[in-house]
Amino acid sequence: MPDSAHGAFFVVAAALACASAFQFAIEFSSEFWEWEDEKTSVAKLRLDLELSEERRILEARRLTPSAVERQASYKERTPAEVDRLRKESRHYRRVHLWMQWLLFFSSASISAITAWYDPPQPGKGALIFLGFTITVITAATGYFKPRERAFNLQQTADTIEQHVTALDLGIAPYAQTDAANLELFATTVENMRVEQRKREQQLDQPHQGQQEVV
């Protein structure tokens, strides 16, 4: 039994040694590494890389749409921008109305409690709470200015929509060629969006004396 075990061990060891030698010969043979381009110089590889980069840039330029196409795409995206502006305007308008109704209710409640309790000692807690509510709402309205934000957003949306309609109908100021009309439209709308963002920034800085919207 020991002799047979030793014999099997030597057979397995010999097989593993042969397999390792065979694998070593394959991995380090020239045929296995034939994918390496040993004859190509570094300068040629660098030149090929630069040519590939040039071809990539030329292909990207070829696939880039023209200015007229980009302006036409900008015009097609404008209705979605108008919807976004109007949605934000409705949001701020609702916030403003909610604040105003809460302010009216609190003011009327103070008058009612004062008239009901004479002297108003039993309703002192309610009066304090309502007075605090009025102060907070008044301060929040003056700081966040939801009414002015709603007005500016709605005004910008209406003006952009007016330009979209004028472009579709081909009326002034869009009575030129299609390319000129698209360029003028994109410039005008983008300027209006910039002005809208500037007004938003002014509303975020209430201590710089910006004009209030009446």
Rosetta silent file (secondary structure, phi, psi, omega in degrees, C-alpha in Angstrom):
SEQUENCE: MPDSAHGAFFVVAAALACASAFQFAIEFSSEFWEWEDEKTSVAKLRLDLELSEERRILEARRLTPSAVERQASYKERTPAEVDRLRKESRHYRRVHLWMQWLLFFSSASISAITAWYDPPQPGKGALIFLGFTITVITAATGYFKPRERAFNLQQTADTIEQHVTALDLGIAPYAQTDAANLELFATTVENMRVEQRKREQQLDQPHQGQQEVV
SCORE:     score description
SCORE:     0.000 S_00000001
   1 L     0.000  -45.763  177.780    0.000    0.000    0.000 S_00000001
   2 H   -61.985  -38.351 -179.301    2.746    2.581    0.796 S_00000001
   3 H   -63.830  -40.892  179.410    4.531    1.751   -2.452 S_00000001
   4 H   -66.879  -35.882  178.514    1.353    2.300   -4.476 S_00000001
   5 H   -66.437  -43.944  178.045    0.685    5.597   -2.666 S_00000001
   6 H   -63.311  -38.643  179.440    4.211    6.809   -3.355 S_00000001
   7 H   -63.717  -42.629  178.733    3.863    5.757   -6.980 S_00000001
   8 H   -64.686  -38.574  179.584    0.613    7.677   -7.378 S_00000001
   9 H   -62.753  -44.435 -179.415    2.168   10.730   -5.730 S_00000001
  10 H   -66.282  -35.256  178.704    5.121   10.698   -8.112 S_00000001
  11 H   -65.173  -45.188  179.525    2.813   10.291  -11.106 S_00000001
  12 H   -64.395  -42.818  179.573    0.698   13.268  -10.049 S_00000001
  13 H   -62.969  -41.015  178.996    3.796   15.357   -9.307 S_00000001
  14 H   -65.138  -39.487  179.106    5.288   14.498  -12.678 S_00000001
  15 H   -64.637  -42.381  178.372    2.037   15.418  -14.438 S_00000001
  16 H   -64.663  -39.221  178.978    1.883   18.771  -12.650 S_00000001
  17 H   -65.194  -41.309  178.181    5.514   19.470  -13.499 S_00000001
  18 H   -64.724  -42.004  179.362    4.923   18.699  -17.162 S_00000001
  19 H   -64.253  -40.639  178.769    1.822   20.890  -17.248 S_00000001
  20 H   -64.936  -42.137  179.235    3.679   23.778  -15.593 S_00000001
  21 H   -64.520  -39.830  179.610    6.576   23.467  -18.018 S_00000001
  22 H   -65.092  -43.820  178.840    4.199   23.398  -20.976 S_00000001
  23 H   -65.131  -40.220  178.381    2.321   26.477  -19.757 S_00000001
  24 H   -62.189  -41.147 -179.631    5.593   28.298  -19.090 S_00000001
  25 H   -65.798  -38.126 -179.642    6.795   27.528  -22.600 S_00000001
  26 H   -68.432  -45.856 -174.442    3.577   28.808  -24.152 S_00000001
  27 H   -66.744  -31.560 -176.323    3.443   32.042  -22.166 S_00000001
  28 L  -106.039   15.472  176.212    7.024   33.005  -22.872 S_00000001
  29 L   -86.428  157.644 -179.038    7.172   31.903  -26.480 S_00000001
  30 L   -67.968  -30.012  179.114    7.339   34.456  -29.296 S_00000001
  31 L   -65.964  -34.965 -178.819    4.128   33.113  -30.828 S_00000001
  32 L   -68.827  -32.157 -178.127    2.186   33.952  -27.664 S_00000001
  33 L  -100.578   23.147 -176.607    3.426   37.550  -27.688 S_00000001
  34 L   -69.218  -13.991  178.657    3.000   38.040  -31.397 S_00000001
  35 L   -72.954  -19.150  178.290    0.330   40.730  -30.727 S_00000001
  36 L   -74.515  132.335  179.426    3.057   43.053  -29.480 S_00000001
  37 L   -96.135   86.428 -175.460    4.320   45.356  -32.183 S_00000001
  38 L   -75.369  -18.908 -175.692    7.965   45.486  -31.262 S_00000001
  39 L   -89.025  -10.258 -178.859    9.005   47.082  -34.540 S_00000001
  40 L   -83.265  129.537 -178.398    6.758   50.171  -34.198 S_00000001
  41 L   -79.999  163.077  178.852    8.569   53.193  -32.814 S_00000001
  42 H   -65.957  -36.199  179.725    7.205   55.457  -30.111 S_00000001
  43 H   -62.830  -41.390  179.205    7.159   58.393  -32.534 S_00000001
  44 H   -67.691  -39.031  176.833    4.941   56.495  -34.966 S_00000001
  45 H   -62.775  -40.005  178.240    2.593   55.463  -32.175 S_00000001
  46 H   -65.767  -39.395  178.156    2.359   59.081  -31.054 S_00000001
  47 H   -64.424  -42.756  177.952    1.644   60.182  -34.626 S_00000001
  48 H   -62.281  -38.153  178.550   -1.094   57.566  -34.983 S_00000001
  49 H   -65.363  -41.983  178.638   -2.632   58.756  -31.731 S_00000001
  50 H   -65.189  -39.843  178.061   -2.625   62.379  -32.907 S_00000001
  51 H   -65.021  -38.919  177.608   -4.200   61.396  -36.226 S_00000001
  52 H   -64.159  -39.006  178.273   -6.900   59.444  -34.413 S_00000001
  53 H   -66.081  -39.974  177.515   -7.638   62.471  -32.234 S_00000001
  54 H   -63.250  -42.191  178.283   -7.873   64.702  -35.313 S_00000001
  55 H   -63.973  -37.435  178.849  -10.288   62.283  -36.956 S_00000001
  56 H   -65.032  -41.277  179.605  -12.387   62.227  -33.785 S_00000001
  57 H   -65.835  -42.568  179.034  -12.566   66.039  -33.701 S_00000001
  58 H   -63.836  -38.910  178.597  -13.511   66.237  -37.377 S_00000001
  59 H   -66.991  -38.953  177.947  -16.223   63.633  -36.891 S_00000001
  60 H   -64.941  -39.553  177.639  -17.595   65.512  -33.882 S_00000001
  61 H   -65.853  -36.229 -179.716  -17.704   68.731  -35.908 S_00000001
  62 H   -67.270  -36.389 -178.662  -19.483   66.947  -38.725 S_00000001
  63 H   -83.385  -14.253  179.684  -22.129   65.590  -36.366 S_00000001
  64 L   -70.517  127.726 -179.489  -22.608   68.907  -34.517 S_00000001
  65 L   -66.724  156.316  179.918  -25.822   70.593  -35.719 S_00000001
  66 L   -71.706  170.577 -179.268  -25.621   74.000  -37.307 S_00000001
  67 H   -62.907  -38.026  179.742  -26.533   77.206  -35.507 S_00000001
  68 H   -64.827  -40.698  178.739  -29.886   77.360  -37.288 S_00000001
  69 H   -65.578  -40.633  178.047  -30.728   73.815  -36.202 S_00000001
  70 H   -65.979  -37.892  177.971  -29.785   74.578  -32.605 S_00000001
  71 H   -67.679  -37.433  176.333  -31.901   77.738  -32.686 S_00000001
  72 H   -65.260  -39.800  176.376  -34.846   75.790  -34.085 S_00000001
  73 H   -65.211  -36.888  177.096  -34.435   73.236  -31.303 S_00000001
  74 H   -62.666  -40.580  179.042  -34.311   76.093  -28.783 S_00000001
  75 H   -64.856  -37.275  179.710  -37.587   77.414  -30.169 S_00000001
  76 H   -68.803  -27.496  178.913  -39.201   73.984  -29.807 S_00000001
  77 H   -84.974   -8.807 -175.833  -38.166   73.847  -26.136 S_00000001
  78 H   -64.141  -41.948  178.517  -39.562   77.305  -25.394 S_00000001
  79 H   -57.080  -36.043  176.971  -43.182   76.203  -24.652 S_00000001
  80 H   -65.169  -36.729  176.952  -41.892   73.918  -21.901 S_00000001
  81 H   -66.481  -38.853  177.207  -40.018   76.879  -20.409 S_00000001
  82 H   -63.009  -43.040  177.929  -43.197   78.972  -20.528 S_00000001
  83 H   -62.202  -39.142  179.337  -45.101   76.225  -18.708 S_00000001
  84 H   -64.887  -43.396  179.420  -42.391   76.056  -16.049 S_00000001
  85 H   -63.043  -41.371 -179.900  -42.495   79.804  -15.467 S_00000001
  86 H   -69.536  -34.963  177.516  -46.267   79.795  -15.158 S_00000001
  87 H   -64.775  -43.584  177.001  -46.220   76.853  -12.774 S_00000001
  88 H   -65.151  -37.026  178.554  -43.770   78.662  -10.505 S_00000001
  89 H   -63.155  -43.369  177.685  -45.876   81.817  -10.783 S_00000001
  90 H   -63.131  -37.320  179.024  -48.994   79.940   -9.652 S_00000001
  91 H   -61.834  -49.626 -179.374  -47.059   78.469   -6.747 S_00000001
  92 H   -67.785  -31.714  177.872  -45.921   81.866   -5.458 S_00000001
  93 H   -66.683  -40.630  177.393  -49.383   83.324   -6.055 S_00000001
  94 H   -64.573  -41.122  178.156  -50.945   80.603   -3.910 S_00000001
  95 H   -61.491  -42.828  179.572  -48.372   81.200   -1.184 S_00000001
  96 H   -63.737  -44.797  179.620  -49.126   84.919   -1.255 S_00000001
  97 H   -64.248  -39.840  178.287  -52.885   84.366   -1.081 S_00000001
  98 H   -62.396  -42.156  177.961  -52.482   81.878    1.765 S_00000001
  99 H   -64.405  -41.087 -178.617  -50.404   84.394    3.721 S_00000001
 100 H   -66.802  -43.381  178.479  -52.905   87.178    3.088 S_00000001
 101 H   -64.497  -39.138  177.605  -55.897   85.115    4.171 S_00000001
 102 H   -65.846  -36.574  177.509  -54.070   84.013    7.308 S_00000001
 103 H   -67.047  -43.295  177.979  -53.171   87.630    8.007 S_00000001
 104 H   -62.748  -44.151 -178.862  -56.783   88.756    7.537 S_00000001
 105 H   -63.565  -42.106 -179.931  -58.084   85.967    9.746 S_00000001
 106 H   -66.018  -41.754  179.431  -55.597   86.734   12.507 S_00000001
 107 H   -64.649  -44.000  178.781  -56.372   90.466   12.430 S_00000001
 108 H   -65.593  -35.645  179.539  -60.123   89.856   12.506 S_00000001
 109 H   -66.658  -38.037  177.726  -59.707   87.351   15.338 S_00000001
 110 H   -61.942  -44.394  179.058  -57.794   89.878   17.419 S_00000001
 111 H   -64.035  -40.409 -178.745  -60.602   92.407   16.989 S_00000001
 112 H   -67.978  -42.930 -179.473  -63.249   89.802   17.822 S_00000001
 113 H   -66.600  -40.237  179.260  -61.452   88.521   20.921 S_00000001
 114 H   -63.214  -39.834  179.518  -60.796   92.045   22.147 S_00000001
 115 H   -73.931  -32.129 -176.999  -64.475   92.940   21.739 S_00000001
 116 H   -74.587  -44.397 -179.619  -65.708   89.682   23.275 S_00000001
 117 L  -100.237  111.824  178.870  -63.500   89.773   26.352 S_00000001
 118 L  -132.360  101.802    4.681  -63.731   93.108   28.138 S_00000001
 119 L   -73.244  158.686 -172.924  -61.297   93.288   29.820 S_00000001
 120 L   -81.380   24.435 -177.005  -59.410   90.923   27.472 S_00000001
 121 L   -62.786  -42.464  179.443  -57.622   89.068   30.276 S_00000001
 122 L   -63.093  -29.525 -178.991  -59.232   85.631   29.582 S_00000001
 123 L  -100.031   23.314 -176.376  -58.201   85.802   25.917 S_00000001
 124 H   -64.240  -40.602  179.999  -54.695   87.067   26.553 S_00000001
 125 H   -62.878  -42.954  178.890  -53.050   83.849   25.373 S_00000001
 126 H   -65.532  -37.989  178.774  -54.997   83.846   22.113 S_00000001
 127 H   -64.978  -39.951  178.302  -54.172   87.509   21.532 S_00000001
 128 H   -63.947  -43.957 -179.726  -50.478   86.859   22.054 S_00000001
 129 H   -63.747  -44.415 -179.560  -50.542   83.927   19.633 S_00000001
 130 H   -66.609  -38.352  176.713  -52.440   85.868   16.981 S_00000001
 131 H   -64.004  -40.013  176.530  -50.133   88.857   17.339 S_00000001
 132 H   -63.646  -40.572  179.040  -47.119   86.584   16.944 S_00000001
 133 H   -62.601  -43.569  179.286  -48.700   85.028   13.845 S_00000001
 134 H   -62.587  -40.865  179.768  -49.301   88.432   12.267 S_00000001
 135 H   -63.769  -44.556 -178.792  -45.710   89.473   12.944 S_00000001
 136 H   -65.648  -44.209 -178.620  -44.267   86.306   11.412 S_00000001
 137 H   -65.258  -42.039  179.224  -46.479   86.452    8.320 S_00000001
 138 H   -62.630  -43.035  179.330  -45.746   90.131    7.749 S_00000001
 139 H   -66.208  -42.173 -179.908  -42.001   89.555    8.058 S_00000001
 140 H   -65.410  -39.332  178.452  -42.087   86.493    5.776 S_00000001
 141 H   -64.317  -41.409  179.398  -44.115   88.357    3.158 S_00000001
 142 H   -71.002  -28.058 -177.380  -41.694   91.261    3.182 S_00000001
 143 H   -85.783  -48.835 -175.457  -38.640   89.023    3.014 S_00000001
 144 H   -84.982  -24.435  176.613  -39.644   86.349    0.486 S_00000001
 145 L    51.209   59.580  179.873  -41.934   88.604   -1.618 S_00000001
 146 H   -65.136  -31.905 -179.895  -44.094   85.849   -3.152 S_00000001
 147 H   -65.616  -44.665 -179.912  -46.369   88.400   -4.847 S_00000001
 148 H   -66.921  -38.634  178.394  -43.487   90.071   -6.672 S_00000001
 149 H   -64.171  -43.121  178.738  -41.999   86.726   -7.671 S_00000001
 150 H   -62.580  -41.105 -179.694  -45.329   85.548   -9.060 S_00000001
 151 H   -64.394  -45.858 -178.899  -45.744   88.788  -10.996 S_00000001
 152 H   -63.938  -42.936 -179.948  -42.252   88.638  -12.525 S_00000001
 153 H   -64.753  -43.841  179.685  -42.588   84.990  -13.527 S_00000001
 154 H   -65.610  -39.582  179.168  -46.014   85.508  -15.087 S_00000001
 155 H   -63.664  -43.354  178.712  -44.830   88.596  -16.932 S_00000001
 156 H   -64.600  -42.180  179.545  -41.821   86.767  -18.368 S_00000001
 157 H   -63.004  -43.579  179.754  -43.957   83.799  -19.416 S_00000001
 158 H   -64.375  -40.194 -179.386  -46.505   86.042  -21.153 S_00000001
 159 H   -67.225  -42.592  178.330  -43.793   87.981  -22.983 S_00000001
 160 H   -63.517  -41.914  178.792  -42.037   84.824  -24.187 S_00000001
 161 H   -63.389  -35.979  176.893  -45.349   83.383  -25.365 S_00000001
 162 H   -62.444  -40.717  178.310  -46.042   86.600  -27.258 S_00000001
 163 H   -69.230  -35.975  176.788  -42.727   86.236  -29.088 S_00000001
 164 H   -62.030  -44.168  178.925  -43.463   82.581  -29.859 S_00000001
 165 H   -63.829  -42.029  179.146  -46.785   83.572  -31.417 S_00000001
 166 H   -63.592  -38.129  178.612  -45.158   86.369  -33.415 S_00000001
 167 H   -67.989  -41.319  179.413  -42.522   83.960  -34.732 S_00000001
 168 H   -64.912  -36.312 -178.687  -45.128   81.376  -35.722 S_00000001
 169 H   -86.194  -12.756 -179.733  -47.209   83.997  -37.543 S_00000001
 170 L    71.397   30.550  178.752  -44.213   85.705  -39.126 S_00000001
 171 L  -101.723  169.611 -176.278  -45.181   89.148  -37.879 S_00000001
 172 L   -56.661  138.750    6.295  -42.940   91.912  -36.556 S_00000001
 173 L   -91.206   18.889 -176.359  -40.285   91.696  -35.374 S_00000001
 174 L  -111.197   58.094  179.658  -40.038   88.278  -37.073 S_00000001
 175 L  -111.656   27.112 -178.448  -40.815   89.234  -40.662 S_00000001
 176 L  -107.171 -155.259  176.022  -37.402   88.317  -42.082 S_00000001
 177 L   -73.314  163.856 -178.119  -35.919   85.049  -43.300 S_00000001
 178 H   -61.172  -41.957 -179.222  -36.298   81.927  -41.188 S_00000001
 179 H   -64.386  -44.230  179.518  -32.645   81.922  -40.161 S_00000001
 180 H   -66.630  -38.151  178.964  -32.726   85.588  -39.145 S_00000001
 181 H   -64.267  -43.428  179.975  -36.016   85.105  -37.292 S_00000001
 182 H   -65.128  -39.964  178.371  -34.682   82.150  -35.312 S_00000001
 183 H   -64.219  -44.972  179.136  -31.518   84.024  -34.389 S_00000001
 184 H   -64.671  -39.836 -179.961  -33.486   87.075  -33.257 S_00000001
 185 H   -64.129  -47.684 -179.590  -35.943   84.903  -31.336 S_00000001
 186 H   -61.776  -40.915  179.291  -33.224   82.970  -29.498 S_00000001
 187 H   -65.099  -43.980 -177.851  -31.410   86.197  -28.615 S_00000001
 188 H   -65.863  -47.069 -178.075  -34.572   87.909  -27.379 S_00000001
 189 H   -65.564  -40.489  179.899  -35.823   85.003  -25.288 S_00000001
 190 H   -65.890  -37.166  175.960  -32.425   84.371  -23.747 S_00000001
 191 H   -63.773  -39.054  178.283  -32.144   88.050  -22.800 S_00000001
 192 H   -66.129  -37.501  177.397  -35.549   87.866  -21.138 S_00000001
 193 H   -66.512  -37.633  177.056  -34.490   84.809  -19.166 S_00000001
 194 H   -64.804  -42.956  178.304  -31.352   86.621  -18.030 S_00000001
 195 H   -63.475  -37.310  177.923  -33.430   89.605  -16.920 S_00000001
 196 H   -63.082  -43.297  178.586  -35.761   87.269  -15.047 S_00000001
 197 H   -65.250  -35.791  177.446  -32.847   85.728  -13.164 S_00000001
 198 H   -64.871  -41.076  178.228  -31.540   89.204  -12.320 S_00000001
 199 H   -65.067  -36.921  176.614  -34.920   90.189  -10.876 S_00000001
 200 H   -63.728  -40.650  178.434  -34.942   87.003   -8.813 S_00000001
 201 H   -66.253  -36.504  177.405  -31.507   87.852   -7.446 S_00000001
 202 H   -65.832  -37.747  177.569  -32.658   91.360   -6.580 S_00000001
 203 H   -68.647  -26.486  177.017  -35.618   89.954   -4.663 S_00000001
 204 L   -77.369   -9.025  179.564  -33.224   87.718   -2.741 S_00000001
 205 L  -123.536   79.157 -170.887  -31.343   90.850   -1.616 S_00000001
 206 L   -72.017   -9.431 -174.885  -34.038   93.033   -0.031 S_00000001
 207 L  -101.881   16.939 -179.583  -31.652   95.576    1.472 S_00000001
 208 L  -108.536   13.099  170.446  -30.204   96.915   -1.752 S_00000001
 209 L    72.914   31.374  176.877  -33.076   99.206   -2.588 S_00000001
 210 L   -71.656  157.675 -178.117  -34.538   97.426   -5.590 S_00000001
 211 L   -73.261  138.722  177.479  -37.856   98.701   -6.890 S_00000001
 212 L   -86.418  144.019  177.162  -40.949   97.022   -5.565 S_00000001
 213 L   -85.484  125.236 -177.511  -43.561   95.716   -7.966 S_00000001
 214 L   -97.302    0.000    0.000  -46.897   97.377   -7.313 S_00000001
